[in-house]
XYZ file of C-alpha atoms in Angstrom:
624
model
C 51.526 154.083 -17.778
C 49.480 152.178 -15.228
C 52.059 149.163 -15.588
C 55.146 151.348 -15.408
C 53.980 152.741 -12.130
C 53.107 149.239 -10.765
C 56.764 148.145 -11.625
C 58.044 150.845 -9.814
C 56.012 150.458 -7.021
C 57.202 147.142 -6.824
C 60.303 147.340 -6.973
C 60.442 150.439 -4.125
C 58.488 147.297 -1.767
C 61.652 145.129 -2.844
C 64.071 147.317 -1.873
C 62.538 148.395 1.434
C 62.219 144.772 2.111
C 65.605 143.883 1.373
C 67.100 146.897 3.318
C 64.840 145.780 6.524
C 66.067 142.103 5.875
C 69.636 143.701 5.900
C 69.500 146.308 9.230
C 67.024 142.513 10.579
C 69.889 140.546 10.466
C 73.183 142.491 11.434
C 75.135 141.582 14.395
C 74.718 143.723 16.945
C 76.599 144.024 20.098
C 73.633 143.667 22.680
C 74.570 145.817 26.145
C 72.331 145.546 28.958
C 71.643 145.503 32.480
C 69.705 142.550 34.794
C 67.735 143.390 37.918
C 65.238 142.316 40.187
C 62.049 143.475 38.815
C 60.760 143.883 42.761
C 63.374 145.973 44.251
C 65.386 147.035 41.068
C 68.848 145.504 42.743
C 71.597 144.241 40.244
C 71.371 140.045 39.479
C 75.101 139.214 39.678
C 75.741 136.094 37.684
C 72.771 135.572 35.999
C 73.025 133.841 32.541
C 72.470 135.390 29.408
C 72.806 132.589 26.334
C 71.851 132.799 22.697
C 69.093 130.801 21.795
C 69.738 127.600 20.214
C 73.135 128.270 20.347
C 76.242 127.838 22.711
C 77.028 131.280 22.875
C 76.621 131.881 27.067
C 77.229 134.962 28.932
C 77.215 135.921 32.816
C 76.208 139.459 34.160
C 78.811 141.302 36.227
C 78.754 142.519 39.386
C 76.877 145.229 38.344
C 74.341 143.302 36.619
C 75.673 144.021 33.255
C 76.301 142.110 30.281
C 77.329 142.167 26.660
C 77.196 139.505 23.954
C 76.886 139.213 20.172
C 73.699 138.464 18.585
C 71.676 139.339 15.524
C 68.551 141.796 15.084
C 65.445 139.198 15.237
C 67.559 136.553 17.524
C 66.522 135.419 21.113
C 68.003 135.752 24.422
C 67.405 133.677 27.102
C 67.977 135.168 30.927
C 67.793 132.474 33.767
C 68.617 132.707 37.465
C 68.371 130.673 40.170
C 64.437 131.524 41.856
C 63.770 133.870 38.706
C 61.336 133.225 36.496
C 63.419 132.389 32.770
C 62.833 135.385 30.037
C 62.836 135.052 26.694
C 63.512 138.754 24.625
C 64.043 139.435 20.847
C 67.199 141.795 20.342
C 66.027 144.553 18.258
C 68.909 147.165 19.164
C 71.664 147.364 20.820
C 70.522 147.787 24.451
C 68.335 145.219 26.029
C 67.881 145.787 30.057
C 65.989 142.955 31.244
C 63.999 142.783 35.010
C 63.985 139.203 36.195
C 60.606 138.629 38.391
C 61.149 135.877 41.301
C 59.733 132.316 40.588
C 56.551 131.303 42.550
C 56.902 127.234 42.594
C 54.279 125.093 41.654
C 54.945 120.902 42.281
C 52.514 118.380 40.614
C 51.496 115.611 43.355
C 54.521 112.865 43.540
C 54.577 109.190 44.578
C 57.525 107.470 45.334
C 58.977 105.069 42.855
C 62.467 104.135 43.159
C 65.202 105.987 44.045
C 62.861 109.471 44.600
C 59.427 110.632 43.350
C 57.738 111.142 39.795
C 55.371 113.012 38.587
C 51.466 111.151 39.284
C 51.124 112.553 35.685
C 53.447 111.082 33.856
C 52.436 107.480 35.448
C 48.686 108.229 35.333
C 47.770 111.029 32.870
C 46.305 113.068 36.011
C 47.967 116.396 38.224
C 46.713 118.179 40.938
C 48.847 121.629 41.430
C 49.911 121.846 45.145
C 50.882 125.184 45.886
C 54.241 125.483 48.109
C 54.646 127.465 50.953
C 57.378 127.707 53.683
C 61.515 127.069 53.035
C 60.650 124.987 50.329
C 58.728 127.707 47.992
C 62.282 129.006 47.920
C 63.469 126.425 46.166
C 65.384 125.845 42.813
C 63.194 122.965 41.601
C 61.200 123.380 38.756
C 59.387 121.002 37.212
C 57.780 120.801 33.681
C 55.454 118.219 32.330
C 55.572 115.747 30.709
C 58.785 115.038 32.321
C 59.246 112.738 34.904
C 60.996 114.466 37.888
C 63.679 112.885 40.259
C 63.887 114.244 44.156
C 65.171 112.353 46.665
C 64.570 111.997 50.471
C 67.214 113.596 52.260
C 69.674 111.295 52.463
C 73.326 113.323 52.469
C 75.835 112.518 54.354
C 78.641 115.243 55.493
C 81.748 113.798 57.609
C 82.162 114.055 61.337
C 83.909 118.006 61.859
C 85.622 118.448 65.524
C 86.712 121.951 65.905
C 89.746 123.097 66.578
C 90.471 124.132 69.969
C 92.952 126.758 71.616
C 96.058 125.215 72.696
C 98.878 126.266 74.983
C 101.905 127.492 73.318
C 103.924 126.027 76.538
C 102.590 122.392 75.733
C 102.053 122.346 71.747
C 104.602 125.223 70.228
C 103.556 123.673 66.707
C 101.102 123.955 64.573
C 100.803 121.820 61.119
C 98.776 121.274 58.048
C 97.921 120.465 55.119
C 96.462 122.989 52.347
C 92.913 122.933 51.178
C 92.187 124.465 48.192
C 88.836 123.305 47.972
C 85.801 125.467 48.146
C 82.395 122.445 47.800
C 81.618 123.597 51.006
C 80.861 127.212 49.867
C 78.876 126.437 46.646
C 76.943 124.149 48.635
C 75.909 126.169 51.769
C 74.731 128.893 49.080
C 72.082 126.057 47.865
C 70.934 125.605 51.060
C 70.846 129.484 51.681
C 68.940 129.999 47.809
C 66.114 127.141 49.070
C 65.907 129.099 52.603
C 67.760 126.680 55.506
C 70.241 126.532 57.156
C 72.804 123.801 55.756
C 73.868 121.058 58.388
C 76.424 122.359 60.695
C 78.834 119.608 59.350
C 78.375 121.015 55.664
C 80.623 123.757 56.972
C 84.125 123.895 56.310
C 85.207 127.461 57.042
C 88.686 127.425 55.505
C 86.442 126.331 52.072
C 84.602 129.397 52.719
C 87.539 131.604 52.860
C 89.051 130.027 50.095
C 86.431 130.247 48.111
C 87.376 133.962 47.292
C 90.710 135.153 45.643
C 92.816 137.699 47.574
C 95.642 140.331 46.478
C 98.393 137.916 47.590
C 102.486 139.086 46.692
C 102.781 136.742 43.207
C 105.879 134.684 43.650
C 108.750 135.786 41.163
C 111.900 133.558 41.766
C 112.016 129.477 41.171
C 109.284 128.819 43.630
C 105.689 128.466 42.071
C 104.178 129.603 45.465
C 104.877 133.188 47.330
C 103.138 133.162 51.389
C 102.758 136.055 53.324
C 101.461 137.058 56.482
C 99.260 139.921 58.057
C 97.595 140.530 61.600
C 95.244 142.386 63.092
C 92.276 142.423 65.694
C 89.851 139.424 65.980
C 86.328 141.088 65.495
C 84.717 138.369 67.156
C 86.466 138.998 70.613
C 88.715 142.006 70.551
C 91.060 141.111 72.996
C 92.344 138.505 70.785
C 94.583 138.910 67.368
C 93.474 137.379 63.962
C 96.577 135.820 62.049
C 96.385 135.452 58.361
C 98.604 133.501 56.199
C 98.087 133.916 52.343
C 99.551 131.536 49.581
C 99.601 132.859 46.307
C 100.524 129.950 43.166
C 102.474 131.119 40.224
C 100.078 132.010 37.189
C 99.822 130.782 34.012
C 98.201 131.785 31.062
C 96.068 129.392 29.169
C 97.713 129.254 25.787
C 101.206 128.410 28.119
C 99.818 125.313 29.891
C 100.882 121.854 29.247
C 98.791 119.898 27.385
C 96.043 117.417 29.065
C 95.026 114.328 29.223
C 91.481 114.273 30.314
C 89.290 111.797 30.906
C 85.461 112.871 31.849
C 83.999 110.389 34.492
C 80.643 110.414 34.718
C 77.799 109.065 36.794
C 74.988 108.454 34.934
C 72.688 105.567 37.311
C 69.306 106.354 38.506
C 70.259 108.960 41.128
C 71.721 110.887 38.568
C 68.140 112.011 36.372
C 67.261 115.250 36.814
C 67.768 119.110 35.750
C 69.902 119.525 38.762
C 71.648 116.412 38.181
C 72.724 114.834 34.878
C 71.705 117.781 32.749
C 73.852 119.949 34.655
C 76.828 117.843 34.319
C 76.299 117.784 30.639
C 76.373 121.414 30.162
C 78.690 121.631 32.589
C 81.155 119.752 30.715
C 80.007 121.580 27.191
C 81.509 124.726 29.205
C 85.361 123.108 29.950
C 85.363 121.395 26.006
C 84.688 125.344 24.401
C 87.831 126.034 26.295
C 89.639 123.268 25.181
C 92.853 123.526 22.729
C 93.940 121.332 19.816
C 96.208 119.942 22.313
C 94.277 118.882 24.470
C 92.327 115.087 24.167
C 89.190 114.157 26.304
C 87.970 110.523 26.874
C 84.749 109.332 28.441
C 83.840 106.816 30.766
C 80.798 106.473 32.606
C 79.001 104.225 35.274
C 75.860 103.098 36.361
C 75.308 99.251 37.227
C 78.676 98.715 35.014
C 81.515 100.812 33.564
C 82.078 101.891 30.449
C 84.182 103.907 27.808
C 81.991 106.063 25.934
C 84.452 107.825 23.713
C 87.830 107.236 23.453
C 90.451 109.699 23.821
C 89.939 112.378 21.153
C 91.883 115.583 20.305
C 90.441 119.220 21.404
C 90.239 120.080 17.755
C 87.311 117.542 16.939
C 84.965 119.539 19.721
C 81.904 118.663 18.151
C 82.031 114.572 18.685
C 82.600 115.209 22.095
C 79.864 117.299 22.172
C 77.760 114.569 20.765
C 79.330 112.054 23.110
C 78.282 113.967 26.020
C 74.931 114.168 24.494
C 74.015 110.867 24.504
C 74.249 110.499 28.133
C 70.855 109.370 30.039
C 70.619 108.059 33.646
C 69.373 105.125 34.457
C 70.058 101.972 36.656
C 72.258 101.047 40.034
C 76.247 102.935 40.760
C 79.388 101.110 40.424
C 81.382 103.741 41.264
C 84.497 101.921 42.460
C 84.418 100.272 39.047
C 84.627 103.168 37.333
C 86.814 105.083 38.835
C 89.328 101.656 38.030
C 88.529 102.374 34.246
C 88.919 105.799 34.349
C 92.614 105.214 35.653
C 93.256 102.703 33.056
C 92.159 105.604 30.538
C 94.616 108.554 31.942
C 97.683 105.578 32.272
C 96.844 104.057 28.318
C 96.861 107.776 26.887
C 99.415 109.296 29.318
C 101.217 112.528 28.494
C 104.549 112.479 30.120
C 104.882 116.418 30.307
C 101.506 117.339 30.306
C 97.979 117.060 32.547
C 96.837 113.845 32.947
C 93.929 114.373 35.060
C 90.148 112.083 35.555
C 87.324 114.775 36.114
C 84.182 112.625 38.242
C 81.105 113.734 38.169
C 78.640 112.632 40.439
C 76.459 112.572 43.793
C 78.616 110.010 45.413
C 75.856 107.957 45.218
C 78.096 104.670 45.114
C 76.370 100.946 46.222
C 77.782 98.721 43.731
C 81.240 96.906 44.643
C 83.770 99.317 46.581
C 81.117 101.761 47.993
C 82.526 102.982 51.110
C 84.952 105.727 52.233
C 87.542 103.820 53.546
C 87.062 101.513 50.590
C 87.318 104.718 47.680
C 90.108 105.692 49.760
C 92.059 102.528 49.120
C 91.762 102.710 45.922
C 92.552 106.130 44.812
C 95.488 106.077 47.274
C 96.599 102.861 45.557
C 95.917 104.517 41.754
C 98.101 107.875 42.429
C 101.346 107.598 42.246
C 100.557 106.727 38.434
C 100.818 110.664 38.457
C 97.079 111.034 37.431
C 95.309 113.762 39.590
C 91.699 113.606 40.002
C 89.233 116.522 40.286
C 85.791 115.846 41.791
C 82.477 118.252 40.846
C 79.633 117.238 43.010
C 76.350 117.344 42.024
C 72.591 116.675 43.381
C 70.944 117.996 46.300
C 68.738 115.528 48.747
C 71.432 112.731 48.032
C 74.727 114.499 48.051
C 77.677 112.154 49.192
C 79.602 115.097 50.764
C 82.083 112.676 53.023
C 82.937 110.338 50.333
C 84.031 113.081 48.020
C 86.341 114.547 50.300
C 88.139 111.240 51.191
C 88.219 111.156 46.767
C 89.459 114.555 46.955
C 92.529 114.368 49.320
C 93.633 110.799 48.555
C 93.396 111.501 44.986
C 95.753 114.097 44.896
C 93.365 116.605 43.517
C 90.342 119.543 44.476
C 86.663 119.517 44.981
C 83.820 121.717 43.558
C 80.187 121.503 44.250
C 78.179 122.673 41.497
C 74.628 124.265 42.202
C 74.849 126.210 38.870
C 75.895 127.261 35.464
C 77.303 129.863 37.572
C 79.354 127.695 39.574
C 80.721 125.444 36.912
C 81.954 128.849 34.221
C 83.701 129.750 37.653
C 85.049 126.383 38.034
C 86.014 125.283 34.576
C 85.935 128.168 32.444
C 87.219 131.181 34.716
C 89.484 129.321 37.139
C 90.447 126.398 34.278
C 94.352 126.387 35.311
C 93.932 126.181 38.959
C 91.553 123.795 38.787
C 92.920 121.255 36.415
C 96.725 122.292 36.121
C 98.797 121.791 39.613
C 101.932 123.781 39.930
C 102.845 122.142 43.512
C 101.824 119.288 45.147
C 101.629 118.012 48.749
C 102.171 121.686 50.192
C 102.179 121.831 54.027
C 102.209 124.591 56.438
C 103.939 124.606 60.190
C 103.652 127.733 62.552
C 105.393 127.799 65.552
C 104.657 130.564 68.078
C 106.782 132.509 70.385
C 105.693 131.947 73.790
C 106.912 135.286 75.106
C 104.104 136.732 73.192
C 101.840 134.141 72.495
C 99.857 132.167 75.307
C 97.584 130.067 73.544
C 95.903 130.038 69.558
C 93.629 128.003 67.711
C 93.829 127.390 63.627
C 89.922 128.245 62.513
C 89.208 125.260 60.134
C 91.578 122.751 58.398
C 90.128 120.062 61.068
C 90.274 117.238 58.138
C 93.544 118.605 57.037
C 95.516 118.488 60.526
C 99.209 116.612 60.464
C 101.751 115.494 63.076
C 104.409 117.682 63.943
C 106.916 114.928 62.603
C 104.849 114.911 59.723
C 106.141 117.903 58.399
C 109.406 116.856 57.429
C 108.488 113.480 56.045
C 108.176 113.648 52.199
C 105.978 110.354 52.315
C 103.403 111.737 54.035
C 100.751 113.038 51.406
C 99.541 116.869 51.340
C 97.133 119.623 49.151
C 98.263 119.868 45.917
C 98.352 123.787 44.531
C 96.735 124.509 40.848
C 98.170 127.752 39.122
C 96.718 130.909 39.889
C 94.990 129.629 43.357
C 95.161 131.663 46.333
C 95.127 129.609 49.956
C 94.102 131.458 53.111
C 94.459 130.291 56.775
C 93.312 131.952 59.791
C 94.461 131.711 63.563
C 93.228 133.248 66.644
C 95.905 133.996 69.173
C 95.693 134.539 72.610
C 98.817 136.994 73.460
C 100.319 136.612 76.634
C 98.719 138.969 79.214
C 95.169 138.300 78.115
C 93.149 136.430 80.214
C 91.859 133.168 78.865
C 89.021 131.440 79.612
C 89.409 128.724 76.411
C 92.034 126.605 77.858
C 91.241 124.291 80.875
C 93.159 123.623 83.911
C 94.463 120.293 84.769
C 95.399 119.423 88.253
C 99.368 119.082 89.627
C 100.652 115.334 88.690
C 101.525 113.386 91.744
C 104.190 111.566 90.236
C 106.284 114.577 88.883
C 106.136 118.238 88.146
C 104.401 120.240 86.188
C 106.098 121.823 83.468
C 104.749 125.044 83.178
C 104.714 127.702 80.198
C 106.650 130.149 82.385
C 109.410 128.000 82.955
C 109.890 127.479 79.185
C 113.438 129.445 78.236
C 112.511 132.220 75.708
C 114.994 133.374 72.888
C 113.831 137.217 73.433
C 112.810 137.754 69.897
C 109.959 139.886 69.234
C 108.592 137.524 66.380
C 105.031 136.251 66.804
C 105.560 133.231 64.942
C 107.480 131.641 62.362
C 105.343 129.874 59.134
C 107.744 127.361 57.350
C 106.171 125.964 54.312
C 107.188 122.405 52.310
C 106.102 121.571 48.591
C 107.066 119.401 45.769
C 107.535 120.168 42.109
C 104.876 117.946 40.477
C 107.232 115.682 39.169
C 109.584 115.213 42.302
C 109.768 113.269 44.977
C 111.952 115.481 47.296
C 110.231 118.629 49.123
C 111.636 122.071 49.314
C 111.307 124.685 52.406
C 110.359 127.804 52.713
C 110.180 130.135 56.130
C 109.147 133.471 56.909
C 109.020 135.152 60.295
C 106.522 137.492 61.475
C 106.762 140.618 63.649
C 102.768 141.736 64.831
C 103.588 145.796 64.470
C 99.593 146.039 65.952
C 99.804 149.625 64.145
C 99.235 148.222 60.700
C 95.702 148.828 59.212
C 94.258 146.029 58.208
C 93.627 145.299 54.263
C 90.458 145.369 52.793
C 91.457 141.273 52.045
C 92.347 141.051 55.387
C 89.057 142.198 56.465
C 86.465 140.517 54.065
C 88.281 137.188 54.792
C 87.711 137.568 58.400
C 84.309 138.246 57.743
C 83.542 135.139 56.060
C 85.664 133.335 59.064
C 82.955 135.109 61.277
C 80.234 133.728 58.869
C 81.362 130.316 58.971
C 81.600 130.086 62.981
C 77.714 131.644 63.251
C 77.064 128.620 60.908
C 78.881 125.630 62.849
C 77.278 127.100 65.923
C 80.911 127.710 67.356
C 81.636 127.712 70.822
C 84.426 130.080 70.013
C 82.197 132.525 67.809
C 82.294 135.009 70.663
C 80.634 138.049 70.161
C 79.828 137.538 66.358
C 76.389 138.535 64.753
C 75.604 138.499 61.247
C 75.315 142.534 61.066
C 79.405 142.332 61.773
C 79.866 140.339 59.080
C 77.860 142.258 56.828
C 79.284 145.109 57.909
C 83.019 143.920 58.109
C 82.579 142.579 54.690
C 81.459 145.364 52.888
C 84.703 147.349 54.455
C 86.270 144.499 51.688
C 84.821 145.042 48.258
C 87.726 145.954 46.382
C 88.813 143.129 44.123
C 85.379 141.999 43.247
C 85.471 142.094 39.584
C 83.232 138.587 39.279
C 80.844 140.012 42.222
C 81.276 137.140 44.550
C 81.822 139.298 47.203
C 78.869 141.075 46.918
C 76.954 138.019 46.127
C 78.369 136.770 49.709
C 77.052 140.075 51.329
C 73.588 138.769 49.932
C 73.249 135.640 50.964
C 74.327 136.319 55.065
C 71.985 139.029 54.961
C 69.293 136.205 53.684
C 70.607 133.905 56.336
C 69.191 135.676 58.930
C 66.014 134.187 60.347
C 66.523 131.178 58.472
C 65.732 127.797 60.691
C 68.157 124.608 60.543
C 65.828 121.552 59.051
């Protein structure tokens, strides 16, 4: 009887173990909300990945997420200046609060191209606790590791800003398009380690642009659609703010053309580090989970030579690029202009005559092997493009950043530039914005304004300084422009003067001697009540011959602004408090805040918001 029971009793243990093994290991989808554990606010963006898996999430604006996992698996949540949490799912909600990081660096000595760890070269540590901007910082640093981190040695290109001209004496205004938006992603590092970025590390229209706006779609045989909208400058009232909005055609992912990529990647010295190499590797991981059966990827990287790592191989076979990319490790000088060569000769041998044939680089900029310099890079990318390759540029790094060099790669190269602080930054770059950033559906796209001077007396363009063309320039289909990816959105800004308003921006110059002045009022007027006139010029990726568009605008002043209209001016705002304008007038960083939260709609990713965060941690913040 005694044995009979015992069986019994066994077997009830089996089959409560089994069913708990069962309900332990179904898949579950885990809900949940992120916030700071100090003042309970929503963590937009913060990463939520399965644990030794792929599998990567990012909260919403709300600080919510959702992502498959199985009862008893792990979940790693990670944040820029959080400290990283580990949680076991055990039910379908999981709300996580993310504490801020207090940072800790071991003692360093300089070896090299930065500092290591003393304990990694002599077995001994002494904590030094960090106080000041630089306990803000992103840096972490684990033993055993050796740690890279460089002196401060970026370099950001010369920026002269705009000035108001006279409509009498300059009528035109023209352009090129930026669709860039480095300079965004990499003022937000500077704001997330608490400084102020250098004033040259600000290109506003890469601010602006940096957002998407509502823009008309464009529904006929032209890929792009512009429009144009007005209303008062809220850094000096008496003035109107002029916005013209591009909007590229869209298409969806399964509908683009095949590519041809070829990863190039900078893997010397200056490279090691979490912020550096590692980044670009999972970086990369992101774009390849997106990639089709269609699609190939090659390899080539650089340090004191170049090399091909992997040769072109089909989307389908993810996991040997996966191991390809794993391999990487930094180490030794940069031959970047080498590289870059081989890369070229990559894209031309595997060439796809109707598809994407496009190098991604990934690096610092750090070049000082062979061709190093701008003007040098510049040479040879403009010399490489007409092959019809485009080339994409993702900075990466912080203390070394070549800022100057990759724009010069960027515009000569017929293709964009990203700075990447984050995983954050690079699923919005290569996972969420995939066809604008690697698929053009225009290329060299100009803008040229003209202004009535019956209405308008003088105006500026706010940004575009590195972008600026001749009148004639216009009209000439040799003369290189911005190329436009599908789905991007280009905004430009100008402050106009109307006539009537007195101006204090544009200097007098004395009476010639030797003839007269012509002055603005003498100028013959047509009598239209047009503001301006925007004509716009683009090429069909695989032509030579531009087509025009032209729109006129009539400033109704009774419009009310769009909630686009006035988030984009608030960023505008942002970006003149941060280049120290002498035309910011009377802007503060309450009217931005203030203007921008007037502009939330259309914030599905919570950028917007995010933005809204980091101006009102700008303030009190001192330039280093």
């Amino acid at each position: 009887m005694k044995t009979i029971q015992l069986r019994a009793t066994m077997l009830t243990m089996m089959l409560v173990l089994v069913a708990l093994g069962t309900a332990w290991g179904q898949t579950l989808t885990v809900k949940g909300q992120v916030t700071d554990g100090a003042d309970g606010s929503e963590i937009i963006g913060c990463t939520v990945q399965l644990k030794g898996t792929q599998q990567v999430t990012f909260t919403d604006q709300y600080g919510k997420y959702s992502i498959e996992a199985k009862k008893g698996e792990t979940l790693i949540f990670s944040y820029i200046a959080y400290k990283k949490e580990e949680r076991v799912v055990r039910s379908e909600k999981l709300d996580v609060k993310l504490q801020q990081e207090d940072y800790e660096l071991a003692e360093c000595v300089v070896v090299g191209y930065g500092s290591s760890r003393k304990a990694a070269r002599t077995g001994s540590t002494r904590p030094i606790k960090v106080t000041g901007a630089l306990s803000k910082s992103k840096i972490a640093f684990t033993a055993p590791v050796i740690t890279y981190e460089h002196a401060n040695a970026e370099e950001y290109g010369s920026i002269n800003e705009n000035a108001f001209k006279q409509v009498g004496d300059a009528p035109l205004s023209t352009f090129s398009i930026d669709v860039d938006a480095a300079s965004y992603s990499n003022m937000r590092r500077f704001i997330n380690k608490g400084e102020l970025p250098p004033t040259d590390a600000i290109r506003t229209e890469e601010l602006v642009n940096y957002f998407s706006y509502d823009y008309p779609k464009p529904m006929g045989n032209d890929p792009v659609k512009f429009s144009i909208e007005a209303g008062a400058c809220p850094w000096n009232t008496a003035h109107r703010l002029v916005r013209i909005g591009l909007k590229a055609k869209e298409i969806p992912s399964e509908n683009l053309p095949a590519s041809n990529l070829v990863f190039l990647i900078d893997v010397s010295g200056s490279m090691w580090g979490p912020n550096r190499l590692d980044l670009v590797k999972s970086s990369l991981k992101l774009l390849v989970n997106n990639l089709r059966d269609k699609d190939k990827v090659a390899i080539v990287t650089y340090a004191g030579r170049a090399g091909v790592n992997l040769e072109s191989t089909p989307g389908s076979d993810k996991q040997k690029i996966r191991e390809a990319i794993d391999e990487l490790t930094a180490s030794g000088s940069t031959a970047g202009g080498e590289g870059i060569l081989l890369a070229y000769k990559m894209a031309k041998k595997n060439f796809m005559a109707d598809g994407n044939n496009r190098i991604i680089l990934c690096s610092d900029g750090d070049f000082n092997v062979g061709v190093s310099s701008a003007e040098g890079l510049e040479k040879l990318v403009e010399a490489e493009r007409k092959s019809g390759v485009y080339l994409t540029v993702l900075g990466y790094g912080m203390g070394n950043y070549k800022d100057k060099k990759f724009q010069t790669l960027a515009e000569k190269g017929n293709g964009n530039h990203a700075y990447i602080d984050n995983m954050q930054e690079a699923n919005r770059v290569l996972v969420n914005e995939f066809g604008s950033t690697l698929h053009t559906v225009a290329k060299d796209v100009k803008l040229q304004v003209e202004f009535n001077p019956s209405l308008v007396q003088a105006y500026r363009l706010i940004g575009y300084e590195s972008r600026l063309l001749k009148d004639e320039d216009f009209n000439n289909d040799a003369k290189d422009a911005g190329d436009l990816g599908a789905g991007h959105t280009v905004t430009a800004f100008y402050e106009v003067v109307p006539v009537g308003v007195k101006n204090t921006y544009v200097g007098k110059v004395d009476d010639l001697k030797y003839q007269k002045n012509k002055k603005p009022s003498t100028v013959q007027t047509t009598g239209s009540n047009e503001l301006l006139t925007v004509k716009l010029r683009y090429k069909d990726p695989d032509k030579s011959t531009s087509k025009k568009l032209e729109l006129p605008f009539v400033d109704s002043k009774w419009d009310k602004e769009s909630g686009d209209f006035l988030f984009a001016s608030a960023v505008a705002m942002y970006g003149q408090l941060l280049r120290e304008s002498e035309f910011k007038g009377d802007a503060t960083y309450e009217k931005v805040i203030d203007l921008a939260k007037q502009g939330l709609n259309n914030d599905d990713k919570g950028y917007r918001r995010e933005f809204i965060r980091l101006v009102e941690a700008t303030k009190g913040l001192e330039r280093k």
